Amino acid sequence: MPLVDPAKLVGLQRSANEVRNICILAHVDHGKTSLTDALIATNGIISPKLAGKIRYLDSRPDEQLRGITMESSAISLYFSMLHRSAPEAAPQQKEYLINLIDSPGHIDFSSEVSTASRLCDGAVVLVDAVEGVCSQTVTVLRQTWIENLKPLLVINKIDRLITELKMSPGEAYVHLSKLLEQVNAVIGSFFQGERMEEDLQWRERVEERVSATAARDQEEAARRADEPTDGSVAEEVEDLVHKSSGAFEERDDVDLYFAPENNNVIFSSAIDGWAFTVRQFSALYEKRLGIKRAILEKVLWGDFYLDPKTKRVLAQKHLKGRALKPMFVQLVLENIWAVYEATVGGAKGKGDPARIEKITKSLSITIPSHILRSRDPRAILTALFAAWLPLSTALLVSVIEHLPSPPVAQAERLPAMLDSSPGADRIDPKVREAMAGLKTSITEPVVAYVSKMVAIPESELPENKRRGDATLSAEEARDMARKKRAEFAKARAAANEESTNGVAGVTDMLSSTSIAEDNAGERQDGTEQKENPEHLIGFARLYSGELTVGDSVYVLPPKFSPANPHASPEPQKVTITALYLLMGRGLEPLSSVPAGVVFGVAGLEGHVLKSGTLCSQLEGSVNLAGVSMGSQPIVRVALEPVNPGDLGKTVQGLKLLEQSDPCAEYEVLESGEHVILTAGELHLERCLKDLRERFAKCEIQAGEPIVPYRESIVTAEEMAPPKDKDLPRGTVIGVTTSKQITVRLRVRPLPTPVTEFLKKNASAIKRLYSERKVDEEDATDSEAKQYDSGSYDVVGTDIVLEPGALTLSDFKKELLTAFDEAKGEKDIWQGCIDQIAAFGPRRVGPNLLIDATNIGTCPRILIENQPSDTDASENLETKQHPADTLTAHDFSDKIAYAFQLATAQGPLCHEPMQGVAVFLEEVTVATPSDEESSARENLGRLTGEIIKTVRDSIRQGFLDWSPRLLLAMYSCEIQASTEVLGRVYGVITRRRGRILSESLKEGTPFFTIQSILPVAESFGFSDEIRKRTSGAASPQLIFQGFEMLDEDPFWVPFTEDELEDLGELADRENVAKRYMDRVRVRKGLFVRGRKLVKDAEKQKTLKR
């Protein structure tokens, strides 16, 4: 295949209807990159013989070494096909541009899948014919559903059914049918969940309308006492329900599912280079069977049978007991099985030459004679399939016919995407129209979405790279030869110097030291100038307008909202320095880009952190940067350079890594440690390799992984008695150092339903805080300044709120329902919702500060019009006390801040708390009479005292209950054969994992094992599984959340039976204490009961 000229690809960008933007999604090792190779070979970029082996888009050395994709990469492909406008019309050649993005399948890199899917209009979803639907398959199908991408299903590796599982064509057909049902079941679950949610929202709207109408009619009826009201109200309500109920429309889900007769399913083997659709075989058999192609497409898959005598198609009910094979088996699979049997089958796996000749004659194809004489039977197999069922033809034709072009896709997808973006009601109608209609005029507003930043070495940029077809001039060739000779002579001289040990050699070396040092310094300066720095290129999609090199556009950060376009930080204008056509391992320069194209953009370095939106106008612009990442970073590791002088390089490298990796995060802890957050162990390895070799270019050492924990309390039978017998459990009376302030509070565990509700609705809590802050700023400037100067932790007005976050009334209603689910404790939580003063930690966490004081010391966050209520209570206290006297209200913000501190760092190992309620019962301020005049002056000193007192009191009350650690847990899925099942169980059990389920995949010898595993025990788990099973099993680890370890870290045997069984030292290991002590040692905290020396011996010195 001749190499396609990039100029042809650039020209096709202008024809939006002939462009397809697709991504290839699948579970790890299901054959995405091998499939892509076959498509790349059609453009002459690689040889068709190497397709499936070279893995062209895996451009990183570690990707080639491990055999998995780690970064999503894009390439533009040219494809032409003959197209008939009508059945009788002459075929016309049409040219297409396919922008293809290959994405990783490993769970650690699922953020790359999220960034790739936002740029595309359609998705090719691969499923392994043997392994079936795996965990990441469900994830990518959900991603296509969320992004509203049109999917195309490819059932890959069908050759494994023949060569590995030795299935017959009939068994393979049953197996493929079940596999298709599994995939459709996943799609059906998404549809059902969405419809149930829509139905619930519709019913709530109807109820609200009915109740509002009924209330209004009752008020009107109350004024007219003489007229009867019941009948009219009832009739109006019924009419309203009837009208509202008609608004809910049922949607048909037939078009959502994959069905071969709809030509959205492709059967393939990427490694052998073949693929087909039902439509292809329908065209082959149309003349032979005398059945119309349209009819054959409908009956070739499914329970339809061909009568050999009458050549009629029969349904299953018309078989009348005859043992006929389904048409798909008889006409399709048996032919493919025959090709494998003729080429790689037989006794010695060398095939049957006579049968090959018969097959080639019947198919009217020709195989070159040198391939037929080849000793490699696979060469004959691939050549035969390449001539009969080429993979690229089946896939690209299906992509062009089934997946939408940018104008069609944007008209369907963008209205919903724009409505869910922040500040959707403030978007300029002109921008909305241009995006939905894919307007490409220069006068239209430019809107582009940058999904991620890609690091490219300077030498790889087109302006610094020699074109492959360019030849060297004579002068350049002589110069290169001169440099090569000089390098060779230098290497030989160095080798001779090392071998010379004579005095002359030493003298020469000493005499030339100063000159050598000077030259070395010059060389060092020269190398520094010739360093190969990394440049960040934006991976982008243009939705409207036309972008040209030199244009100035606004870069909108992810927190931008058109409702407040000039909010801090205000978006800045940047100049586009270069545009690129993405060609896998290379880039091609562009002067301009029309809408509907995936491209690379330079000039955004330092302006876009991970993702962002480019827009030509600021007022009424749109923020598209709300991509939900598949996996959140959970593994934290502290890094430091081996040479302390390289710290600056390390910090700069970490910043570059954070920008170029969609999931990695960089932060500096209070202790001064430089910490990187990654999605998993494999992701961490890749980040460290990039840091050492590309970004920092220095030796970096990593510490032990920092695993997050949570701290909580429960009511247990074996709890120690309360520390103060006169007070209820968890109650603490704290007195400040100066004895001026006394705080009484009580700590209690929150009911589990409440904790879960607060964790799920963090976005609603953010909205409450931001709305309250805006209201206070609007009320008075002085109050706003006082609020901003307070010590609260995080939440501001620049938060991007998730779509669907609960309103205040809905939040209170659902929170009340969660409290009602608490069994036996309804009296304790009665009316506490209106007393909530703060959430923590970081003001959004699953812990509550409840103000149970009589005077309402702290502002209530869930009560509307709070500022006026607070002012009233403060005015009441001002009347009771002189103006210069301190009251409890003066310390409300300090108490809330102390609550944030206490919940952010629990008493066990300074990890965040979860599921804790703190009741503030009383705050007493007793100012001595001799200091009454200077009471206000002492406020600064008392601030530190009360924060410390409240924080320590909360921690003390926490320890009055039975404390628990919550471990971060991975959900682990492993596919393993029967032979290695026991070894897999052994590794999981040894690492404190728990088996949840084990199921045999029908028709295969593989078991699917579902288990959960602590993150703290997961490091090295994948390698150990592979070593123990000799590579026969590989786990997929997905972060699932936190699970409580039901063990008190402070438990010691104290009853007679326990002391008798376990002894005073407790022979049973306390796992919770081990985890707690490990974290305390890492953080430099005191570890109780830790022995530094176990077996002390007399110190021996050299003198004795």
mmCIF file of N, CA, C and O in Angstrom, residues 14 65 109 141 145 214 310 350 410 429 468 483 485 513 604 633 709 722 750 838 873 893 909 914 959 989 1021 1049 1086:
data_model
loop_
_atom_site.group_PDB
_atom_site.id
_atom_site.type_symbol
_atom_site.label_atom_id
_atom_site.label_comp_id
_atom_site.label_asym_id
_atom_site.label_seq_id
_atom_site.Cartn_x
_atom_site.Cartn_y
_atom_site.Cartn_z
ATOM 1 N N ARG A 14 -11.593 19.592 5.556
ATOM 2 C CA ARG A 14 -12.594 20.615 5.214
ATOM 3 C C ARG A 14 -13.958 19.992 4.915
ATOM 4 O O ARG A 14 -14.963 20.695 4.947
ATOM 5 N N LEU A 65 7.547 -3.218 25.908
ATOM 6 C CA LEU A 65 8.081 -4.250 26.802
ATOM 7 C C LEU A 65 6.978 -5.005 27.515
ATOM 8 O O LEU A 65 6.981 -6.241 27.589
ATOM 9 N N PHE A 109 -5.030 3.335 33.907
ATOM 10 C CA PHE A 109 -4.994 4.397 32.904
ATOM 11 C C PHE A 109 -6.394 4.695 32.362
ATOM 12 O O PHE A 109 -6.542 5.150 31.225
ATOM 13 N N LEU A 141 -18.075 0.683 28.306
ATOM 14 C CA LEU A 141 -19.447 0.780 27.812
ATOM 15 C C LEU A 141 -20.212 1.871 28.553
ATOM 16 O O LEU A 141 -21.003 2.607 27.956
ATOM 17 N N TRP A 145 -21.897 5.376 27.131
ATOM 18 C CA TRP A 145 -23.277 5.754 27.475
ATOM 19 C C TRP A 145 -23.320 7.169 28.038
ATOM 20 O O TRP A 145 -24.172 7.984 27.655
ATOM 21 N N ALA A 214 -53.415 22.323 44.460
ATOM 22 C CA ALA A 214 -54.396 22.048 45.513
ATOM 23 C C ALA A 214 -54.312 23.099 46.615
ATOM 24 O O ALA A 214 -55.340 23.584 47.111
ATOM 25 N N THR A 310 -34.923 -27.233 -0.870
ATOM 26 C CA THR A 310 -35.700 -26.150 -1.472
ATOM 27 C C THR A 310 -34.966 -24.814 -1.490
ATOM 28 O O THR A 310 -35.444 -23.861 -2.123
ATOM 29 N N LYS A 350 0.705 -28.353 9.805
ATOM 30 C CA LYS A 350 1.224 -27.770 8.569
ATOM 31 C C LYS A 350 0.162 -27.629 7.493
ATOM 32 O O LYS A 350 0.445 -27.177 6.384
ATOM 33 N N GLN A 410 -22.618 16.200 16.642
ATOM 34 C CA GLN A 410 -22.726 17.396 17.488
ATOM 35 C C GLN A 410 -24.168 17.857 17.636
ATOM 36 O O GLN A 410 -24.552 18.363 18.698
ATOM 37 N N PRO A 429 -26.337 32.490 22.969
ATOM 38 C CA PRO A 429 -27.056 31.674 21.960
ATOM 39 C C PRO A 429 -26.263 31.493 20.669
ATOM 40 O O PRO A 429 -26.374 30.465 20.007
ATOM 41 N N GLY A 468 11.261 12.420 6.347
ATOM 42 C CA GLY A 468 11.799 11.108 5.982
ATOM 43 C C GLY A 468 12.211 11.019 4.523
ATOM 44 O O GLY A 468 13.146 10.316 4.169
ATOM 45 N N LYS A 483 31.808 14.560 11.839
ATOM 46 C CA LYS A 483 31.429 14.388 13.254
ATOM 47 C C LYS A 483 31.561 12.930 13.684
ATOM 48 O O LYS A 483 32.028 12.634 14.776
ATOM 49 N N ARG A 485 33.572 10.654 12.430
ATOM 50 C CA ARG A 485 34.993 10.294 12.542
ATOM 51 C C ARG A 485 35.587 10.846 13.828
ATOM 52 O O ARG A 485 36.383 10.174 14.501
ATOM 53 N N THR A 513 45.291 18.647 32.553
ATOM 54 C CA THR A 513 44.113 18.689 33.416
ATOM 55 C C THR A 513 43.343 19.985 33.255
ATOM 56 O O THR A 513 42.132 20.002 33.078
ATOM 57 N N LEU A 604 -0.079 26.510 24.796
ATOM 58 C CA LEU A 604 -0.903 26.488 26.012
ATOM 59 C C LEU A 604 -0.094 26.143 27.255
ATOM 60 O O LEU A 604 -0.662 26.054 28.339
ATOM 61 N N PRO A 633 -6.809 9.149 41.787
ATOM 62 C CA PRO A 633 -5.495 8.756 42.328
ATOM 63 C C PRO A 633 -5.599 8.385 43.796
ATOM 64 O O PRO A 633 -6.176 9.128 44.594
ATOM 65 N N TYR A 709 -6.117 6.256 55.057
ATOM 66 C CA TYR A 709 -6.998 5.549 55.985
ATOM 67 C C TYR A 709 -8.086 6.521 56.430
ATOM 68 O O TYR A 709 -8.017 7.722 56.182
ATOM 69 N N PRO A 722 -16.534 4.515 80.518
ATOM 70 C CA PRO A 722 -16.233 5.929 80.238
ATOM 71 C C PRO A 722 -15.146 6.466 81.164
ATOM 72 O O PRO A 722 -15.038 6.043 82.330
ATOM 73 N N LEU A 750 -22.119 8.667 64.172
ATOM 74 C CA LEU A 750 -23.259 8.944 63.304
ATOM 75 C C LEU A 750 -23.873 7.631 62.809
ATOM 76 O O LEU A 750 -23.145 6.647 62.608
ATOM 77 N N ALA A 838 -21.769 22.821 61.023
ATOM 78 C CA ALA A 838 -20.662 22.641 60.086
ATOM 79 C C ALA A 838 -20.563 21.167 59.694
ATOM 80 O O ALA A 838 -20.986 20.279 60.445
ATOM 81 N N SER A 873 -29.853 37.073 67.730
ATOM 82 C CA SER A 873 -29.331 36.459 68.952
ATOM 83 C C SER A 873 -28.148 37.246 69.499
ATOM 84 O O SER A 873 -27.981 37.382 70.697
ATOM 85 N N ASP A 893 -16.704 30.980 65.209
ATOM 86 C CA ASP A 893 -15.879 30.567 64.075
ATOM 87 C C ASP A 893 -14.645 29.802 64.525
ATOM 88 O O ASP A 893 -14.162 28.903 63.830
ATOM 89 N N CYS A 909 -4.115 8.103 64.137
ATOM 90 C CA CYS A 909 -2.879 8.274 63.368
ATOM 91 C C CYS A 909 -2.959 9.502 62.457
ATOM 92 O O CYS A 909 -2.390 9.495 61.357
ATOM 93 N N GLN A 914 -14.476 9.952 60.036
ATOM 94 C CA GLN A 914 -15.660 9.658 59.230
ATOM 95 C C GLN A 914 -16.751 9.122 60.152
ATOM 96 O O GLN A 914 -16.498 8.271 60.996
ATOM 97 N N LEU A 959 -12.022 8.993 71.659
ATOM 98 C CA LEU A 959 -11.394 7.816 72.258
ATOM 99 C C LEU A 959 -12.222 7.208 73.373
ATOM 100 O O LEU A 959 -11.896 6.123 73.875
ATOM 101 N N THR A 989 -5.359 -14.723 50.074
ATOM 102 C CA THR A 989 -5.538 -14.936 51.520
ATOM 103 C C THR A 989 -4.346 -14.407 52.302
ATOM 104 O O THR A 989 -4.506 -13.816 53.371
ATOM 105 N N PHE A 1021 1.350 -7.105 44.448
ATOM 106 C CA PHE A 1021 0.346 -8.172 44.324
ATOM 107 C C PHE A 1021 0.278 -8.706 42.889
ATOM 108 O O PHE A 1021 0.267 -9.925 42.663
ATOM 109 N N PRO A 1049 -7.852 -0.884 67.789
ATOM 110 C CA PRO A 1049 -6.377 -0.869 67.838
ATOM 111 C C PRO A 1049 -5.816 -0.810 69.258
ATOM 112 O O PRO A 1049 -4.639 -1.116 69.458
ATOM 113 N N PHE A 1086 4.425 9.720 68.175
ATOM 114 C CA PHE A 1086 4.833 8.809 69.245
ATOM 115 C C PHE A 1086 4.062 7.489 69.114
ATOM 116 O O PHE A 1086 2.845 7.488 68.911
#
